[in-house]
Short mmCIF file of C-alpha atoms in Angstrom, two decimals:
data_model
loop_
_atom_site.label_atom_id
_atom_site.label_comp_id
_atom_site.label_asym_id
_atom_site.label_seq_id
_atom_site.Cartn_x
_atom_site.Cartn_y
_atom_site.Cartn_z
CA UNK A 240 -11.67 -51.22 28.42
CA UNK A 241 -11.76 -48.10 26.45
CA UNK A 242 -10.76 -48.84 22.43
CA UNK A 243 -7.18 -47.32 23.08
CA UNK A 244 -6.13 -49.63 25.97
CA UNK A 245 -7.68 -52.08 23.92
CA UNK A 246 -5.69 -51.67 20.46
CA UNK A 247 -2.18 -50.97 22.49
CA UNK A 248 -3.19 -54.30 24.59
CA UNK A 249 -3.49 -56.15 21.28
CA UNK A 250 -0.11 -54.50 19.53
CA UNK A 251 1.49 -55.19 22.38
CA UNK A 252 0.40 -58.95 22.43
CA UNK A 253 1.48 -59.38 19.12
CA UNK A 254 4.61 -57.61 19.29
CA UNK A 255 5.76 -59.80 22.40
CA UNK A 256 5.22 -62.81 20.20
CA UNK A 257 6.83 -61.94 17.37
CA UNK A 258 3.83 -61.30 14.98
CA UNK A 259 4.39 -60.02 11.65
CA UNK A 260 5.63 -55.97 11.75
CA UNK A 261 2.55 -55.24 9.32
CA UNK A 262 -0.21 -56.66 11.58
CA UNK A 263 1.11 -54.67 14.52
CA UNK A 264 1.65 -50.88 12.70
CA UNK A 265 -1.94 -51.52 11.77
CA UNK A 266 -3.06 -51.27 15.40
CA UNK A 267 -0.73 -49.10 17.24
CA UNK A 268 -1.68 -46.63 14.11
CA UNK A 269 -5.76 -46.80 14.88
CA UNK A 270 -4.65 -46.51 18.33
CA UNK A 271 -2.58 -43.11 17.80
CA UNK A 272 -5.53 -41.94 15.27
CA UNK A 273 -8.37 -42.76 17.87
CA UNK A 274 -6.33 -41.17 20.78
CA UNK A 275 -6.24 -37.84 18.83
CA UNK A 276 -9.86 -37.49 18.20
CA UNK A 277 -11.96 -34.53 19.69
CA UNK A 278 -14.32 -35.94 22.50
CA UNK A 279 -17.32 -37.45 21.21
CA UNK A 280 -15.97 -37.93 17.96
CA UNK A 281 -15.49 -42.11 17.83
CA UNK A 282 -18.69 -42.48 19.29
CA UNK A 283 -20.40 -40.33 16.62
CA UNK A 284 -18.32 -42.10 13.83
CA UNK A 285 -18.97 -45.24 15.13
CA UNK A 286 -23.19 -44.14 15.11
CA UNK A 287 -22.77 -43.02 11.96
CA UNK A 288 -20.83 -46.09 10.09
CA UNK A 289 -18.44 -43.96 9.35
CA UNK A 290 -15.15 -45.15 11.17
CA UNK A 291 -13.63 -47.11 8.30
CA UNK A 292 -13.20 -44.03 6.23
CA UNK A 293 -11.00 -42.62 8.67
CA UNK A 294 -7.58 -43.00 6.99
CA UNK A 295 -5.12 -45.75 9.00
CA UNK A 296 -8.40 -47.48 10.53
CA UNK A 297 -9.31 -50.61 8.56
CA UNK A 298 -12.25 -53.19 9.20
CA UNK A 299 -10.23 -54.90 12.18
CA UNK A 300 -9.29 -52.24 13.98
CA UNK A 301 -12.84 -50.67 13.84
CA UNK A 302 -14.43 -53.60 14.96
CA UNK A 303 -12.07 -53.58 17.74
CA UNK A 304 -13.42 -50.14 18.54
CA UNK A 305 -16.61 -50.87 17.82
CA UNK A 306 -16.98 -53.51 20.77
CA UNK A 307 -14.63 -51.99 23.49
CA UNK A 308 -17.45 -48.68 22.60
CA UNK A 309 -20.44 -51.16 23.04
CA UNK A 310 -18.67 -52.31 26.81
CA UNK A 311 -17.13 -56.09 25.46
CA UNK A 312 -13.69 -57.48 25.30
CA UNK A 313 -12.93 -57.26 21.83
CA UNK A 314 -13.23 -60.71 20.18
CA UNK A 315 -9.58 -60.25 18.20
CA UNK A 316 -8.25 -59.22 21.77
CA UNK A 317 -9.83 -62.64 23.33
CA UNK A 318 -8.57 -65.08 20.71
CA UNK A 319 -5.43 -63.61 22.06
CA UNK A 320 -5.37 -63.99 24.87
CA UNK A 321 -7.48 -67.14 24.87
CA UNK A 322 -4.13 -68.52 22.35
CA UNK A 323 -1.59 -67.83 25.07
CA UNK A 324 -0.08 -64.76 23.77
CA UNK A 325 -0.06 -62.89 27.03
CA UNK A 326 1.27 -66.66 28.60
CA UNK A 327 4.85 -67.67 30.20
CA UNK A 328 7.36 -66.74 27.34
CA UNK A 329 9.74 -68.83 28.84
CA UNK A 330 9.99 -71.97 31.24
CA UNK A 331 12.13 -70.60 34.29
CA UNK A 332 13.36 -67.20 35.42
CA UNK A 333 10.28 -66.13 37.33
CA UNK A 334 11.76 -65.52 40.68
CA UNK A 335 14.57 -63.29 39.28
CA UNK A 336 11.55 -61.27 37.08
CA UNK A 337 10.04 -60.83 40.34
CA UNK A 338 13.09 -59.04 41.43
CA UNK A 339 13.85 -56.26 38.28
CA UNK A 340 13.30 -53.21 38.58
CA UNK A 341 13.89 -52.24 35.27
CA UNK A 342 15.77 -52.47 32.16
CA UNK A 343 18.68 -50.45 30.92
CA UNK A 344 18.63 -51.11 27.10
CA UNK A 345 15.62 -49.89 25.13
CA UNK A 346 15.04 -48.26 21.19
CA UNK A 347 12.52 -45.66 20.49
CA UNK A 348 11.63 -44.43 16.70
CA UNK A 349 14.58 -41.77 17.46
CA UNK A 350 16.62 -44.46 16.08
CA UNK A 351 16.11 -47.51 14.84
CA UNK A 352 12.87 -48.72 17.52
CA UNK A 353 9.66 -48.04 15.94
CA UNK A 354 7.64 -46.20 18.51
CA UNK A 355 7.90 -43.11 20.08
CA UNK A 356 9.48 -42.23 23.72
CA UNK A 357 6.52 -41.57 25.20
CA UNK A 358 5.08 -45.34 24.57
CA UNK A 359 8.11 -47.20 24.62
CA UNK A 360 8.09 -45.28 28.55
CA UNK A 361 4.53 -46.06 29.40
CA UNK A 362 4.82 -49.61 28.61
CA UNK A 363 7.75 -50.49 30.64
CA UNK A 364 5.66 -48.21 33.57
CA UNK A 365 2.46 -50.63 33.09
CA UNK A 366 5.20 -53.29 32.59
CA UNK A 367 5.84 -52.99 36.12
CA UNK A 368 9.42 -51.24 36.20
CA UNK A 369 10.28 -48.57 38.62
CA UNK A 370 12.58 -47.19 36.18
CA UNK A 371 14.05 -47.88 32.51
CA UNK A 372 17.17 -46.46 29.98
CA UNK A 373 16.50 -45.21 26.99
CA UNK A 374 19.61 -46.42 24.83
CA UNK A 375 19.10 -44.93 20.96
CA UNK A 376 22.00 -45.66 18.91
CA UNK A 377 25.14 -43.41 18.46
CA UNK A 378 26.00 -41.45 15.14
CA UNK A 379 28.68 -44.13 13.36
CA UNK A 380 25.40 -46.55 12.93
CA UNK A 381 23.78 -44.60 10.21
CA UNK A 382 21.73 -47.71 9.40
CA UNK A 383 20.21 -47.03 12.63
CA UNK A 384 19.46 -43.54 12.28
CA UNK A 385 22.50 -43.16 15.42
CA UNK A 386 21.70 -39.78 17.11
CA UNK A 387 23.94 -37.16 16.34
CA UNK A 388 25.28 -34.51 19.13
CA UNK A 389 22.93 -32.26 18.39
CA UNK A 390 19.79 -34.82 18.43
CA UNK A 391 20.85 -36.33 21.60
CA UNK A 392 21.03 -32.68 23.46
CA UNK A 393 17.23 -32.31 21.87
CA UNK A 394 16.38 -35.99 23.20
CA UNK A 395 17.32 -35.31 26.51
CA UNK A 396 14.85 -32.63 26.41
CA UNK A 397 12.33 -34.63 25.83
CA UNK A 398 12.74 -37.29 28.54
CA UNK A 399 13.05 -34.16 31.04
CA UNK A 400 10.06 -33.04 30.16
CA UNK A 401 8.02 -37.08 29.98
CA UNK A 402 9.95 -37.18 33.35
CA UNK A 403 7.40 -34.19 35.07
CA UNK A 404 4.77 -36.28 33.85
CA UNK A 405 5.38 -39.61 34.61
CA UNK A 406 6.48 -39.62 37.84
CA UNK A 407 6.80 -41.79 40.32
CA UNK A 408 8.28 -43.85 36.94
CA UNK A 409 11.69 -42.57 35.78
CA UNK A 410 13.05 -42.94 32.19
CA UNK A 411 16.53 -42.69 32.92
CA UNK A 412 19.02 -41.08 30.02
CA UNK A 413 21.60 -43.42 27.94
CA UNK A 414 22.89 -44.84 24.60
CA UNK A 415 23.82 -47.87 23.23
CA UNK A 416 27.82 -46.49 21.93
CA UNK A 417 29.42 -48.07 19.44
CA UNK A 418 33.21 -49.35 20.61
CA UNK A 419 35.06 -48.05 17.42
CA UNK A 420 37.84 -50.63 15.97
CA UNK A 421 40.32 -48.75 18.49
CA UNK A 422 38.22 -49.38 21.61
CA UNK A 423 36.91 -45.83 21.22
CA UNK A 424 33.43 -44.62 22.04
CA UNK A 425 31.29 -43.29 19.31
CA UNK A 426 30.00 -40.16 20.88
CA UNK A 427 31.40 -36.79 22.79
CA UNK A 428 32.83 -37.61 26.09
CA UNK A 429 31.20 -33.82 27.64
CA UNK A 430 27.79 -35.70 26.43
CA UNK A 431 28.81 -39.20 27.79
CA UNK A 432 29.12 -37.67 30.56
CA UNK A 433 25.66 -36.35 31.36
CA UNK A 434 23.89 -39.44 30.42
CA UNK A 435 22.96 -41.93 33.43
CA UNK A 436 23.73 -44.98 31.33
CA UNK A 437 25.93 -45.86 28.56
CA UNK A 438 25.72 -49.21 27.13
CA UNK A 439 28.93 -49.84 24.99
CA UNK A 440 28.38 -52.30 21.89
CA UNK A 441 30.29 -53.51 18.83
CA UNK A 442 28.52 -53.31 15.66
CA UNK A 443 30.84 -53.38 12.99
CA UNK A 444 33.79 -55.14 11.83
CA UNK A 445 32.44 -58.66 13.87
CA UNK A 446 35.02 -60.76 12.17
CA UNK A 447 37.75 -58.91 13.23
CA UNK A 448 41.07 -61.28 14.35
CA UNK A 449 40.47 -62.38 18.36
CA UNK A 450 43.46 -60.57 19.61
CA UNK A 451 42.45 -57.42 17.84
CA UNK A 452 38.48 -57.89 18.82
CA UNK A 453 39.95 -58.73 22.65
CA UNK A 454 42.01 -55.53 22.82
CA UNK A 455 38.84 -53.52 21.38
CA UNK A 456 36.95 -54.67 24.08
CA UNK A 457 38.98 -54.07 26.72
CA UNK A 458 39.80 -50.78 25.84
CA UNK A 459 36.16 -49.63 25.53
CA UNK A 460 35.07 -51.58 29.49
CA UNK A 461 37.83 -49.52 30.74
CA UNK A 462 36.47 -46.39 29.25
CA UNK A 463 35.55 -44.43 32.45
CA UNK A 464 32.34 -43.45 30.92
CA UNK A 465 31.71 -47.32 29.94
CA UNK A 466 28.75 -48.91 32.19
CA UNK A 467 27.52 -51.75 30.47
CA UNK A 468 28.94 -54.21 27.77
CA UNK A 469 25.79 -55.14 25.36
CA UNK A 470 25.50 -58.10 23.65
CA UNK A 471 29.24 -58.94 23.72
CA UNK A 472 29.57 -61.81 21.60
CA UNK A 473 27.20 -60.36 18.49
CA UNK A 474 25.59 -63.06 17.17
CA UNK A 475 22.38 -63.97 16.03
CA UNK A 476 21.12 -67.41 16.49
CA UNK A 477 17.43 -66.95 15.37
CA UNK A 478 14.92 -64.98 13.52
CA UNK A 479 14.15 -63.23 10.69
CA UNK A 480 17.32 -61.07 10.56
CA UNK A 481 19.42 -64.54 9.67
CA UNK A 482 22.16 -66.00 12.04
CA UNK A 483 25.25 -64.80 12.63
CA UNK A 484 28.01 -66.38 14.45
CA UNK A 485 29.88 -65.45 17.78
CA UNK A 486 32.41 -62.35 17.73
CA UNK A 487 35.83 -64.83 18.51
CA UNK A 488 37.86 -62.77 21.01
CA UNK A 489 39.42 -63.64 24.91
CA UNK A 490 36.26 -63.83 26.73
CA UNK A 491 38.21 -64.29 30.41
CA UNK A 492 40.40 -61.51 29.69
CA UNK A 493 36.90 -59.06 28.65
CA UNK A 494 35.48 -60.47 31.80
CA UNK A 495 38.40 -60.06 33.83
CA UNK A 496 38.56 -55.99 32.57
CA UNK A 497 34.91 -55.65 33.06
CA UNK A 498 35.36 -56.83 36.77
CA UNK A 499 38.07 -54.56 37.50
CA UNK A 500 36.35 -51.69 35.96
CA UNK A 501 32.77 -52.27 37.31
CA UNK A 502 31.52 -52.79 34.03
CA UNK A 503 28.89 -54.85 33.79
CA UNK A 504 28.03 -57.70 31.18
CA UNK A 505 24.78 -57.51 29.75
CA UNK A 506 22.28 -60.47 29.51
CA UNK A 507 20.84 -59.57 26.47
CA UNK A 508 17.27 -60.89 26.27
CA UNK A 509 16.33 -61.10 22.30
CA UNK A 510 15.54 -64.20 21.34
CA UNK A 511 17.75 -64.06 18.43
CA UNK A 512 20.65 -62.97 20.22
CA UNK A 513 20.25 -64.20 23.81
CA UNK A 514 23.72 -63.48 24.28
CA UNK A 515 26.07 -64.30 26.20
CA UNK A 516 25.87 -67.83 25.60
CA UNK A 517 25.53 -70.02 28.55
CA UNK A 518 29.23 -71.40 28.57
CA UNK A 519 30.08 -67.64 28.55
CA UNK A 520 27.73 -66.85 31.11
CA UNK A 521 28.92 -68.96 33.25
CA UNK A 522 32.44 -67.79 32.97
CA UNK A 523 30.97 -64.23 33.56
CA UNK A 524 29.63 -65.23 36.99
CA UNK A 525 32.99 -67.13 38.07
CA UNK A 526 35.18 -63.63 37.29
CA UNK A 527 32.36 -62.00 39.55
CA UNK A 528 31.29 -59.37 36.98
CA UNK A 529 27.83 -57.31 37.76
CA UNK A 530 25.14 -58.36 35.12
CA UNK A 531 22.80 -55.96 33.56
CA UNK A 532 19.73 -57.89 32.44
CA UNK A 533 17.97 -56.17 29.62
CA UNK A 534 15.70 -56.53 26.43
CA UNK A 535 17.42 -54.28 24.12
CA UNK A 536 13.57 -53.55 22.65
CA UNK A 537 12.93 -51.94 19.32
CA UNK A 538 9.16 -52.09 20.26
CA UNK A 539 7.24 -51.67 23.14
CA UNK A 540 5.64 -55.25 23.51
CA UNK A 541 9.37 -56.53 23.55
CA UNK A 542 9.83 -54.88 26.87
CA UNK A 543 8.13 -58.13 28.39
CA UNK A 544 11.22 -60.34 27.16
CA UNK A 545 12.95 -60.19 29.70
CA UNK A 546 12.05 -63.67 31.28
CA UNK A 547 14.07 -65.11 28.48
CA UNK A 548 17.14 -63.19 30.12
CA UNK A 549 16.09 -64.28 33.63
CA UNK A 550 15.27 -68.30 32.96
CA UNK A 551 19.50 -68.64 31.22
CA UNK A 552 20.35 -66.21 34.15
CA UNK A 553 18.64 -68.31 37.13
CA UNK A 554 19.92 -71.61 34.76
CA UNK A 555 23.76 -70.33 35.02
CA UNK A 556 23.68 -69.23 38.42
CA UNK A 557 23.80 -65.42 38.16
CA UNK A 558 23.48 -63.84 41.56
CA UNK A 559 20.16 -61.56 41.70
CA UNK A 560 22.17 -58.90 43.91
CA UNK A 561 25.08 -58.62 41.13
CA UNK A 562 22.21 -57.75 38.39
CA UNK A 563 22.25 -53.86 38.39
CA UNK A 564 18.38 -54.16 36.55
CA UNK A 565 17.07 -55.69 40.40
CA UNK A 566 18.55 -51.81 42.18
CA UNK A 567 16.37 -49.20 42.79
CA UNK A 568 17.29 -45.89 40.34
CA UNK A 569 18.92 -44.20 43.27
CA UNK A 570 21.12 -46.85 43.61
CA UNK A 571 22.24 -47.63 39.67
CA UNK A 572 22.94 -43.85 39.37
CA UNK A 573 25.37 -44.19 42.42
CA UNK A 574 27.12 -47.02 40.66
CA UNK A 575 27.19 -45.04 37.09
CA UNK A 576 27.90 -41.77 38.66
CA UNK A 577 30.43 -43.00 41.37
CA UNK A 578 31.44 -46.63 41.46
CA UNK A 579 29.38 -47.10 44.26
CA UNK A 580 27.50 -50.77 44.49
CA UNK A 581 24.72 -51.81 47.11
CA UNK A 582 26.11 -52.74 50.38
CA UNK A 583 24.39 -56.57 49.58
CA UNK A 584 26.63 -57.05 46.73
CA UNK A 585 29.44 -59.30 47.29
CA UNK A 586 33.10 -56.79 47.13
CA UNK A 587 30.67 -53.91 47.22
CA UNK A 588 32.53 -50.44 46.89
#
C-alpha cells in the first residue's frame, strides 16, 4: 500500500463512520500534499526526518507515511480496521447493495461537499458503481454555495473532461434543484435540460401549511425536467446538525403525481435524514412509484451509506427492478431523456 492509498483508505474510514470533520481534513490534506510531490521526494524527506515540516503533514499522518514507505499496514489504518470501521453499517439490505449500480445524489466542494470532483468520482469507482450523479446545489441555496448558470456550464466541463479519463466509470451530470414556494425549479430550463439527472428538493420554507407544501410538490414532480424527488419529507432525525421534524403535506397525492409523471422518490440514505420514513415508504411502494436509492454524500467516505437505504428498502418491500440506482447508465438516461423504463419493470413504458 503506497502512503496515498493508505491516507485516503483511512479518511475514508473515518468519514463513513462519522468521525469528527477535523480528524478527517487532516488526512485527505497529507494525502493531496504527498500526491503532489516530485518523484523521490517523500522518500528523501522521510530519510532525512524532515516530513513533519512539510506544512499540512503532522506527526500522524507522517507516521502513516512513514510505515506504508517501510512496506507495513499502517498501525492507525489497522486499529481501524481491526475496530470495525470498514464493518456492516447496517443489519439488512445486502442483497439489494449487491444489485446498485450507482447513486444519483452526490456533493463535491463545488458546493457545499468538501472534496473535489475528481475524488468524490474515484471513490464511488473503487466503491464499486458503474456509474454515479453529481448533484451540486442550485443558485437560491446560497448557504450552499448553489452553482450559478455560469458555474454549472464550467462544471460540466469538468466532468467531460474526468469522463476521458475515467472510463469504463461514468460520472453522469445533475443537480439537486430547489422546488421554489410555487413548485418552480431553481435553475434555467435550456440548462435543465442538458443535465442527465435532476434531483428536485425543498429546502426552504419546511413549515409551510400542508395544502400549500402538497401543491408545491406536485407542481415541481410534474415538471418535465423533474427526475427524482430528494428527501421529500425534510427532516432530520439525528446528528450533529439537530432534528428537525417532517415537512406535513398529502403524501398519497405527491406519490400519486410522482407515479403518473415517472418521477421517482428518493430513498435518501443519511443517517440523519433516512427519509422517507418507513410508513411513507411503504405507501410509496403501494402507488407503484420508481425509487432512486441514494446517499446524498457531502464526502467521499459517505458514498458507502447506502446499505442504510437498502436494509429500510428490503424492510418495506421496495421492488429492486423499480430502483432506477440497480439500471445500467444506458438505461437511466433512457428513462431521464425519454420516459423509457426497463422492460423488467412492472407498467414499463
Amino acid at each position: 500500500m503506497d502512503p496515498v492509498t493508505a491516507l485516503r483508505r483511512i479518511a475514508f474510514l473515518l468519514e463513513r463512520t462519522q468521525a469528527p470533520t477535523y480528524r478527517v481534513k487532516a488526512f485527505r490534506t497529507a494525502a493531496a500534499i504527498v500526491a503532489e510531490m516530485a518523484d523521490g521526494e517523500v522518500e528523501k524527506r522521510v530519510a532525512a526526518g524532515s516530513l513533519e515540516s512539510v506544512r499540512g503533514i503532522g506527526p500522524k499522518t507522517a507516521q502513516v507515511v512513514r510505515e506504508a514507505l517501510d512496506g507495513r499496514l499502517p498501525d492507525y489504518l489497522r486499529r481501524l480496521e481491526e475496530e470495525g470501521a470498514g464493518g456492516p453499517l447496517a443489519e439488512g439490505g445486502e442483497r439489494l447493495r449487491a444489485e446498485l449500480r450507482g447513486d444519483c445524489h452526490l456533493h463535491s466542494d463545488w458546493s457545499d461537499g468538501g472534496s473535489p470532483i475528481e475524488e468524490m468520482g474515484l471513490t464511488a469507482a473503487e466503491l464499486g458503481h458503474e456509474w454515479a450523479v453529481l448533484t451540486d446545489h442550485s443558485p437560491r441555496l446560497t448557504v450552499a454555495n448553489g452553482l450559478s448558470p455560469e458555474r454549472l456550464r464550467e462544471q460540466l466541463a469538468v466532468v467531460a473532461e474526468a469522463n476521458k479519463r475515467w472510463a469504463p466509470f461514468r460520472l453522469l451530470t445533475g443537480i439537486e434543484c430547489d422546488i421554489l414556494d410555487d413548485g418552480s425549479l431553481d435553475q434555467e430550463d435550456e440548462l435543465l435540460d442538458v443535465l442527465d439527472v435532476v434531483v428536485v428538493s425543498v429546502h426552504s420554507k419546511l413549515r409551510m401549511d400542508a395544502d400549500s407544501m402538497t401543491r408545491r410538490m406536485v407542481a415541481a414532480v410534474r415538471n418535465p425536467y423533474a427526475n427524482i424527488l430528494g428527501h421529500c419529507t425534510g427532516r432530520l432525525v439525528t446528528g450533529g446538525r439537530g432534528r428537525r421534524p417532517e415537512s406535513a403535506f398529502d403524501a398519497d397525492e405527491v406519490f400519486a403525481a410522482c407515479a403518473e409523471s415517472g418521477t421517482a422518490v428518493e430513498i435518501n440514505s443519511r443517517p440523519e435524514r433516512l427519509d422517507p420514513p418507513r410508513r411513507l415508504l411503504r405507501r410509496a411502494v403501494d402507488a407503484g412509484v420508481l425509487f432512486s436509492l441514494d446517499t446524498d454524500a457531502h464526502a467521499p467516505g459517505q458514498l458507502d451509506w447506502q446499505v442504510y437505504g437498502c436494509a429500510r428498502a428490503e424492510e418495506c418491500g421496495v421492488p429492486a427492478e423499480r430502483v432506477v440506482t440497480t439500471w445500467t447508465a444506458k438505461e437511466l438516461l433512457a428513462w431521464t431523456r425519454h420516459g423509457r423504463t426497463p422492460a423488467r419493470v412492472s407498467g414499463s413504458g
